[in-house]
Tab-separated table of C-alpha atoms and ligand atoms in Angstrom:
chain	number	residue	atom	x	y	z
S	1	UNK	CA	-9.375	-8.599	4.866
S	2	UNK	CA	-7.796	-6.334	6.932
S	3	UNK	CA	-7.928	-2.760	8.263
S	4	UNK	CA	-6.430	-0.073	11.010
S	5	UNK	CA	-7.055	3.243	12.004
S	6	UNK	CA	-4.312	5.561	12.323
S	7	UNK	CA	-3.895	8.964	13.547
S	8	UNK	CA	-3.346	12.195	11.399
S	9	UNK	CA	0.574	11.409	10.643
S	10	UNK	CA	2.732	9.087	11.072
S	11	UNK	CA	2.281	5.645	10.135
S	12	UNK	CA	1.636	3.608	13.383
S	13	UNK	CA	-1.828	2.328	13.741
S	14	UNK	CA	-4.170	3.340	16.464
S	15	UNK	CA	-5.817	-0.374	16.539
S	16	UNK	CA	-5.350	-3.015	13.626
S	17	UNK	CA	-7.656	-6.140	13.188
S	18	UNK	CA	-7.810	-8.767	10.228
S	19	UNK	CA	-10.018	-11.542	9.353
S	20	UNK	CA	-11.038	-13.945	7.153
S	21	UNK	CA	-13.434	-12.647	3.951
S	22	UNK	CA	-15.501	-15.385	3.907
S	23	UNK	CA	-18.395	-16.430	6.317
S	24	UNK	CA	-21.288	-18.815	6.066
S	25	UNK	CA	-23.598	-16.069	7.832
S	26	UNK	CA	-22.079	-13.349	6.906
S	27	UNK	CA	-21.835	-10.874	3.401
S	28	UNK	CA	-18.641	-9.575	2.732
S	29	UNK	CA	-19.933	-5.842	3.126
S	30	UNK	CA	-21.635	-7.211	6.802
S	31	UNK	CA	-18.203	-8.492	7.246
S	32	UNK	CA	-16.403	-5.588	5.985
S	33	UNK	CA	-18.687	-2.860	8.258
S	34	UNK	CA	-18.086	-5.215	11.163
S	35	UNK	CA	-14.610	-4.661	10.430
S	36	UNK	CA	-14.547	-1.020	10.875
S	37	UNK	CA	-16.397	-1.044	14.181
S	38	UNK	CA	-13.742	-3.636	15.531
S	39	UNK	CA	-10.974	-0.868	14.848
S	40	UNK	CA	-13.278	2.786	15.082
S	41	UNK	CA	-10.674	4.409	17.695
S	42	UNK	CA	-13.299	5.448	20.154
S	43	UNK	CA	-11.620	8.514	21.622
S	44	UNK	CA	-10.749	9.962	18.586
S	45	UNK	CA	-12.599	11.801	16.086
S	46	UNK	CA	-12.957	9.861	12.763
S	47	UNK	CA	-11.716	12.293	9.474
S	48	UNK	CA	-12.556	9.470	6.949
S	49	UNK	CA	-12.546	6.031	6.014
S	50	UNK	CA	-10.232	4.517	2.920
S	51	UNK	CA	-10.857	1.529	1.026
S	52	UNK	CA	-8.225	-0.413	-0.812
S	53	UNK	CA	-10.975	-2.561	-3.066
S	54	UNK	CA	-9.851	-5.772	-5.383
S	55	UNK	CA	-11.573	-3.905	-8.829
S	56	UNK	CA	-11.972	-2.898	-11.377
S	57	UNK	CA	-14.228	-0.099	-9.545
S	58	UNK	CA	-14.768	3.582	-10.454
S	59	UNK	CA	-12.474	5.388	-7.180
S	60	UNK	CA	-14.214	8.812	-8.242
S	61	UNK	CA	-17.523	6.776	-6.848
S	62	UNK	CA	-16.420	3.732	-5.426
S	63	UNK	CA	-18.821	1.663	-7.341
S	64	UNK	CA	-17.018	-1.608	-8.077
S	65	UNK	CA	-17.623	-2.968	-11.480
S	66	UNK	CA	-16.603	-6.667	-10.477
S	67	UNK	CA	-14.859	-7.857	-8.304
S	68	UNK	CA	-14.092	-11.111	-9.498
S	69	UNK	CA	-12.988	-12.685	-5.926
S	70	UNK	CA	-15.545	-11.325	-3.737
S	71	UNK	CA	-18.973	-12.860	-3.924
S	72	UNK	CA	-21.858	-10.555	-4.813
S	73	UNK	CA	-19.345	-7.713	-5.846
S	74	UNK	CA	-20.620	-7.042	-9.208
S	75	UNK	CA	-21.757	-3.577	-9.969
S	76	UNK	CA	-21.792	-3.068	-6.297
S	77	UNK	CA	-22.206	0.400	-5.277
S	78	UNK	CA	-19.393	0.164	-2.422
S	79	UNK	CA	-19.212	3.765	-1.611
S	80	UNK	CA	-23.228	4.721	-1.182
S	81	UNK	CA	-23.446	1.732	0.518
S	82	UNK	CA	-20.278	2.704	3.373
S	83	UNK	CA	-21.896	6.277	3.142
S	84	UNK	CA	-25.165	5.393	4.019
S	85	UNK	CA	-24.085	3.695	7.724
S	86	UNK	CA	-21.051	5.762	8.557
S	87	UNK	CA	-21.245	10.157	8.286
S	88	UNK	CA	-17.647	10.966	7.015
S	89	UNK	CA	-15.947	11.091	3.687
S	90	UNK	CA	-15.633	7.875	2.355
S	91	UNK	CA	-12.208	7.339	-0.228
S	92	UNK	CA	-11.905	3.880	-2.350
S	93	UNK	CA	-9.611	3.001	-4.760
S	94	UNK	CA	-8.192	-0.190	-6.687
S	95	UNK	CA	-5.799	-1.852	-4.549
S	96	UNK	CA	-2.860	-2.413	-6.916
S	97	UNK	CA	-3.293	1.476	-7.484
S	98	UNK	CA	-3.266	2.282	-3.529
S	99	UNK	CA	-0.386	-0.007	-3.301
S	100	UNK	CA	1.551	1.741	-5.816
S	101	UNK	CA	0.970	4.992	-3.280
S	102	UNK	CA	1.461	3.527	-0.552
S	103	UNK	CA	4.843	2.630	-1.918
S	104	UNK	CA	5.219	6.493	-2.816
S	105	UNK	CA	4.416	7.547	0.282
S	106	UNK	CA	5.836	5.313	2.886
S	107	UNK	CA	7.965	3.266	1.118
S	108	UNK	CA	11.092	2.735	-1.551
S	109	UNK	CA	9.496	5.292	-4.172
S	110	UNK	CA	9.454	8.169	-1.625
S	111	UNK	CA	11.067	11.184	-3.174
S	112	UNK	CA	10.313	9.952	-6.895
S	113	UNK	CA	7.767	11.541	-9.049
S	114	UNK	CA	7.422	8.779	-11.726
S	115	UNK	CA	6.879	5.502	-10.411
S	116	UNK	CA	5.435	2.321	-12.013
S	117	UNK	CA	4.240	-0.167	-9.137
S	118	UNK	CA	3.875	-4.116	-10.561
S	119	UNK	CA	2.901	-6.565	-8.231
S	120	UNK	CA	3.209	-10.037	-9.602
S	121	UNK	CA	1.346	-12.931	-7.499
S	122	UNK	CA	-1.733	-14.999	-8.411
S	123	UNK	CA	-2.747	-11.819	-11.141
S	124	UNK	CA	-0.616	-9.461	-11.663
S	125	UNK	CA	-1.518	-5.825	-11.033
S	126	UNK	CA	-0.114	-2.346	-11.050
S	127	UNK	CA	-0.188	1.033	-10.230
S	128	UNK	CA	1.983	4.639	-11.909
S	129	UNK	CA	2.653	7.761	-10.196
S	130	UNK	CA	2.872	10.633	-12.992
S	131	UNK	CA	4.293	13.790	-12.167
S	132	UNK	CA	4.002	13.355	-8.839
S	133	UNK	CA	0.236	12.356	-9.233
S	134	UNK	CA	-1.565	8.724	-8.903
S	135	UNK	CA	-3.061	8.238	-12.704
S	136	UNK	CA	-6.264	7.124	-12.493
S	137	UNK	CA	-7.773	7.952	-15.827
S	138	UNK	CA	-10.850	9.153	-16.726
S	139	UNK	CA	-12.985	6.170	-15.197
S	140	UNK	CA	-10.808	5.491	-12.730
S	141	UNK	CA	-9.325	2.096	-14.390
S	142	UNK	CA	-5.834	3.067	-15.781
S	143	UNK	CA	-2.859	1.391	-14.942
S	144	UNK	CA	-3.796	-2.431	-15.597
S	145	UNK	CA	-0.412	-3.604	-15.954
S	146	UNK	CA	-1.307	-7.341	-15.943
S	147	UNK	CA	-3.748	-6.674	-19.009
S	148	UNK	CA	-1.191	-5.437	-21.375
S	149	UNK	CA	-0.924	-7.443	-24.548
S	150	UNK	CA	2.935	-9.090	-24.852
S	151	UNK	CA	1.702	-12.091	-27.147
S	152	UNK	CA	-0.608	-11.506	-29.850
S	153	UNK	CA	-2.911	-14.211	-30.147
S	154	UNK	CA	-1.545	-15.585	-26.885
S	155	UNK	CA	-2.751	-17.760	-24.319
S	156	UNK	CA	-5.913	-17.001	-22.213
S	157	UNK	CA	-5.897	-14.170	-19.688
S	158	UNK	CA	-8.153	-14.518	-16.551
S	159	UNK	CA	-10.253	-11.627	-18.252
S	160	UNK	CA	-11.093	-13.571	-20.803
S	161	UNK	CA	-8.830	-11.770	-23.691
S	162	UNK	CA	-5.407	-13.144	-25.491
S	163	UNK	CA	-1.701	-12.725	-24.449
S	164	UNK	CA	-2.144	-10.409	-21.417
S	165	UNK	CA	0.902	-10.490	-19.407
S	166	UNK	CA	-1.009	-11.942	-16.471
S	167	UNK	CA	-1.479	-15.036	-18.450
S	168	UNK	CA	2.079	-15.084	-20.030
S	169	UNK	CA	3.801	-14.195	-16.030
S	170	UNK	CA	1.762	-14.268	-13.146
S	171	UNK	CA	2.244	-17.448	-10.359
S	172	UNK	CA	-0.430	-19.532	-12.186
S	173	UNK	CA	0.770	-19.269	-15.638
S	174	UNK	CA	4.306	-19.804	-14.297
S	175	UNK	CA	2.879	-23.464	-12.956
S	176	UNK	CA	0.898	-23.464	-16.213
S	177	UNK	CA	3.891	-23.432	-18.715
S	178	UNK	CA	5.568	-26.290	-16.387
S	179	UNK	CA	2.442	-28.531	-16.725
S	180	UNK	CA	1.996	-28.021	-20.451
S	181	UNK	CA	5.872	-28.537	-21.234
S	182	UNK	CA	5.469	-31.867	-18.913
S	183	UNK	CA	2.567	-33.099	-20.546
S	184	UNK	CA	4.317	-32.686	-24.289
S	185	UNK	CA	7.275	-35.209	-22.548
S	186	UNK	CA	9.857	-32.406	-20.779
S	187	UNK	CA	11.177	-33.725	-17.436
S	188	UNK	CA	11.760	-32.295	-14.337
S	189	UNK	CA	11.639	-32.950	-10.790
S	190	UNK	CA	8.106	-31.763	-10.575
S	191	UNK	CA	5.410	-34.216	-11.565
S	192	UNK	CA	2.155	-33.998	-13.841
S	193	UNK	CA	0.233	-36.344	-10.533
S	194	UNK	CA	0.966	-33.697	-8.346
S	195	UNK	CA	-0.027	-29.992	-7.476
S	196	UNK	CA	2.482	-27.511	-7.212
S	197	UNK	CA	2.651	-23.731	-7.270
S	198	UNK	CA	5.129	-21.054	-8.686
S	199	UNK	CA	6.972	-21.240	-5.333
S	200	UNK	CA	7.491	-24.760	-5.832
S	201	UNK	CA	8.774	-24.285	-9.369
S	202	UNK	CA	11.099	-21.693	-7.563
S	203	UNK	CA	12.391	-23.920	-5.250
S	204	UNK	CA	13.194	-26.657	-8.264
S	205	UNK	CA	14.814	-24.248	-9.845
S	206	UNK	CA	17.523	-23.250	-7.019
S	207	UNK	CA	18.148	-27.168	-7.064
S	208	UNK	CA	18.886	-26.560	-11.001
S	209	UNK	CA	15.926	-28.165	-12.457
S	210	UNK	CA	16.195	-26.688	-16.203
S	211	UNK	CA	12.641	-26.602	-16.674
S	212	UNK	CA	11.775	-24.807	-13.590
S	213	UNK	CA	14.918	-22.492	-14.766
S	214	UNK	CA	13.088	-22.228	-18.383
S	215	UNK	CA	9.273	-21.404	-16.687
S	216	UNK	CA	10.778	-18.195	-15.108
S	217	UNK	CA	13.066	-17.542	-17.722
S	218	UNK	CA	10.132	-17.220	-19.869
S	219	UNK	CA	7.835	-15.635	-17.491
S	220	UNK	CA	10.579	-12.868	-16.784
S	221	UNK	CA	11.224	-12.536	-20.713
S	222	UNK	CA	7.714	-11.328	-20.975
S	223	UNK	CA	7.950	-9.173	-17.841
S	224	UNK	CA	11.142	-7.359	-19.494
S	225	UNK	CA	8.857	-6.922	-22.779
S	226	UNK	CA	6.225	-4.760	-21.061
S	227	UNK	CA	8.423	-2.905	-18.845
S	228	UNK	CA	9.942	-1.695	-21.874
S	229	UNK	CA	7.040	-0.477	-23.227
S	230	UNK	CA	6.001	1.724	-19.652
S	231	UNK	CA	9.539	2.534	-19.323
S	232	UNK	CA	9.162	4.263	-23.087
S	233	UNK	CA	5.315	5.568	-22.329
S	234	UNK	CA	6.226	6.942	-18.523
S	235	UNK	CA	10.192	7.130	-18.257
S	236	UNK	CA	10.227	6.364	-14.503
S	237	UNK	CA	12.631	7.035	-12.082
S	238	UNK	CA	11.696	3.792	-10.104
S	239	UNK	CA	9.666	0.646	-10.675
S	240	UNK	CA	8.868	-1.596	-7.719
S	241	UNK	CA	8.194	-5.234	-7.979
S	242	UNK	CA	5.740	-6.668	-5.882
S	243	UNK	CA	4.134	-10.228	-4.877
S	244	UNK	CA	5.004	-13.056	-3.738
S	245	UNK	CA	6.419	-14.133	-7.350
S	246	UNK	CA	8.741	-11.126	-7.382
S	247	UNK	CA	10.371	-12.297	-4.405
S	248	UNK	CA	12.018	-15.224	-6.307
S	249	UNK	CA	15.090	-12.880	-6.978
S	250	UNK	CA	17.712	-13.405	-9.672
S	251	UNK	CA	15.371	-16.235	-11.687
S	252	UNK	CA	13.394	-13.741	-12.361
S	253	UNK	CA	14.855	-10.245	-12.462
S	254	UNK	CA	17.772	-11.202	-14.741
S	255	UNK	CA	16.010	-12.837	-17.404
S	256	UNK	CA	13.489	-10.197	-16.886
S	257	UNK	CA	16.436	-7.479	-17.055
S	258	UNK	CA	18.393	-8.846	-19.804
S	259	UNK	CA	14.613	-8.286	-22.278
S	260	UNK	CA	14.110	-5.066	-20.604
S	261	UNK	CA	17.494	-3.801	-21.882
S	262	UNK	CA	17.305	-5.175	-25.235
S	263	UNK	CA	13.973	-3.544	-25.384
S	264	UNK	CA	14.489	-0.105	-24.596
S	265	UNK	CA	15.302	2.393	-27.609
S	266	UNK	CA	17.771	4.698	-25.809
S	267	UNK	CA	20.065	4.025	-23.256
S	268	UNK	CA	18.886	7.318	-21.111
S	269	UNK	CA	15.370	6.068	-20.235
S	270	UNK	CA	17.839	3.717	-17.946
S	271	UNK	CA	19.676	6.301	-16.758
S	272	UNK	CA	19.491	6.463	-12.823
S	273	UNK	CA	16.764	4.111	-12.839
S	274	UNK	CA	15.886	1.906	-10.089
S	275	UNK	CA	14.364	-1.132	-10.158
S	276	UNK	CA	13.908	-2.413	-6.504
S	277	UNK	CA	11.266	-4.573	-4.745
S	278	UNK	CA	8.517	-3.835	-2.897
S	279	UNK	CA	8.982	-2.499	1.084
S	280	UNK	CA	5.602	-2.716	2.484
S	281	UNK	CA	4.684	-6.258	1.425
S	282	UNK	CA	1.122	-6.708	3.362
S	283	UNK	CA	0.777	-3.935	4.698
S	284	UNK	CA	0.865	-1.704	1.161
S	285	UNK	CA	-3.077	-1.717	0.610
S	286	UNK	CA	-3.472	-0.699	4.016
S	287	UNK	CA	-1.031	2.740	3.550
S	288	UNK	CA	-1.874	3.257	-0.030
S	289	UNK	CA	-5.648	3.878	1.319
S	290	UNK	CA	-4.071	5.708	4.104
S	291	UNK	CA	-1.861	7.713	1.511
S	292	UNK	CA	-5.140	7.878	-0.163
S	293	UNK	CA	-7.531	9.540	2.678
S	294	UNK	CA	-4.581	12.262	3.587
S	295	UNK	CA	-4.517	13.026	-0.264
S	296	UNK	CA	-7.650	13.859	-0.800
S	297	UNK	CA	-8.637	15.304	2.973
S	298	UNK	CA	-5.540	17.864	2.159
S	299	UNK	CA	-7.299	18.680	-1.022
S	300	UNK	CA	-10.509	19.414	0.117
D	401	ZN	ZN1	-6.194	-9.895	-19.201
């Protein structure tokens, strides 16, 4: 995990630190408050501190409902437990969601008032600005964009449910539908004996391995199928891609592109819109919560 302290504007941290979550002594929230002593800027005075949180977790409370990665995060109050060790406001929000702001703020979606954020890596996660607004909803879970249903009856999400796109298009199904189309007697350069991950499959694809081409082909098919369907519920101006399987490029996007365009209704949802990566890569949870803190201490 990592975290900074920056002053009131501008986006150039005061003192940055990051370190591993896990610790054989240690709890992540031990870990976590350690954390924010390591960067506290001493001769400043502290206006609040801004979690970007792996959810899903109410932001209005900061109680995370699970947090499937983090041990010991289920139904963990987050926020009471930050409030009762440090005496200003405490912010926390889902991390795909502060991305997606952070993105808005500080990054390509500046100026735009409807943005969809997707980030596509080992899950696939999202965030939408709405009229110049983060959407939330009314528990504070909206916008999970891997957990749209593009396959009825489809294979099995990480949640547990059918045909999410996270299961159809995130880095481990893209490995997945390479190892099942192996084991029913495909070839390819990549090999049932051995482990490999959706960069891998990238890289056998840019050395024209068809079935690497096909795994991404299909991935981004699916990818073009949902955007179509937030492009026709939100009619963006932008959507930025995200994750380390978004940075693949053309093997993606333009099988991606070529189902988004079929998809849409009306050519002028696509009118000026922009479809460009992400800009703040690993820094984007750290400026959404930023984003987040001068939101909500303007507000108050
Ligand atoms: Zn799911």
């Amino acid at each position: 995990m990592r975290a900074a302290s920056y002053p009131s504007t501008g986006i150039q941290p005061i003192n940055r630190h990051k370190i591993s979550t896990e610790s054989p002594i240690e709890t992540v929230f031990e870990r976590l408050v350690n954390l924010i002593h390591v960067i506290w800027p001493v001769n400043h005075e502290v206006a609040a501190i801004s979690v970007a949180s792996a959810g899903p977790l109410n932001p209005k409370t900061g109680f995370i409902y699970d947090a499937p990665n983090i041990p010991g995060w289920k139904d963990f109050p987050l926020g009471d437990k930050l409030r009762e060790i440090f005496p200003v406001p405490i912010f926390i929000g889902n991390d795909a969601n502060l991305a997606a702001m952070g993105e808005w703020k500080y990054g390509n979606g500046i100026d735009h008032s409807d943005l969809i954020f997707l980030t596509i890596s080992t899950g696939i996660g999202g965030g939408i600005i709405c009229n110049n607004a983060l959407m939330e909803g009314h528990n504070g879970l909206a916008a999970e964009l891997g957990h749209i249903t593009v396959q009825p009856d489809g294979l099995v999400c990480s949640c547990g449910k059918l045909g999410h796109l996270e299961a159809l298009a995130s880095g481990p199904a893209i490995v997945a539908y390479v190892r099942l189309s192996l084991l029913s007697g495909q070839t390819s350069t990549l090999h049932l004996d051995k482990e490999f991950s959706a960069y891998d499959v990238a890289l056998a694809a840019k050395t024209g391995d068809q079935l690497a081409v096909r795994a991404y082909a299909h991935a981004g098919f699916y990818l073009g199928q949902a955007l179509a369907s937030l492009i026709h519920i939100f009619n963006p101006s932008i959507i930025i891609l995200g994750g380390g399987v978004a940075q693949s490029g053309a093997l993606l996007f333009e099988p991606m592109l070529e189902k988004m365009y079929a998809s849409v209704m009306e050519p002028s949802y696509l009118q000026d819109l922009e479809i460009v990566p992400a800009r703040l890569g690993d820094d984007a949870g750290l400026l959404g919560a930023l984003a987040l803190a001068r939101q909500k201490l303007q507000n108050s």
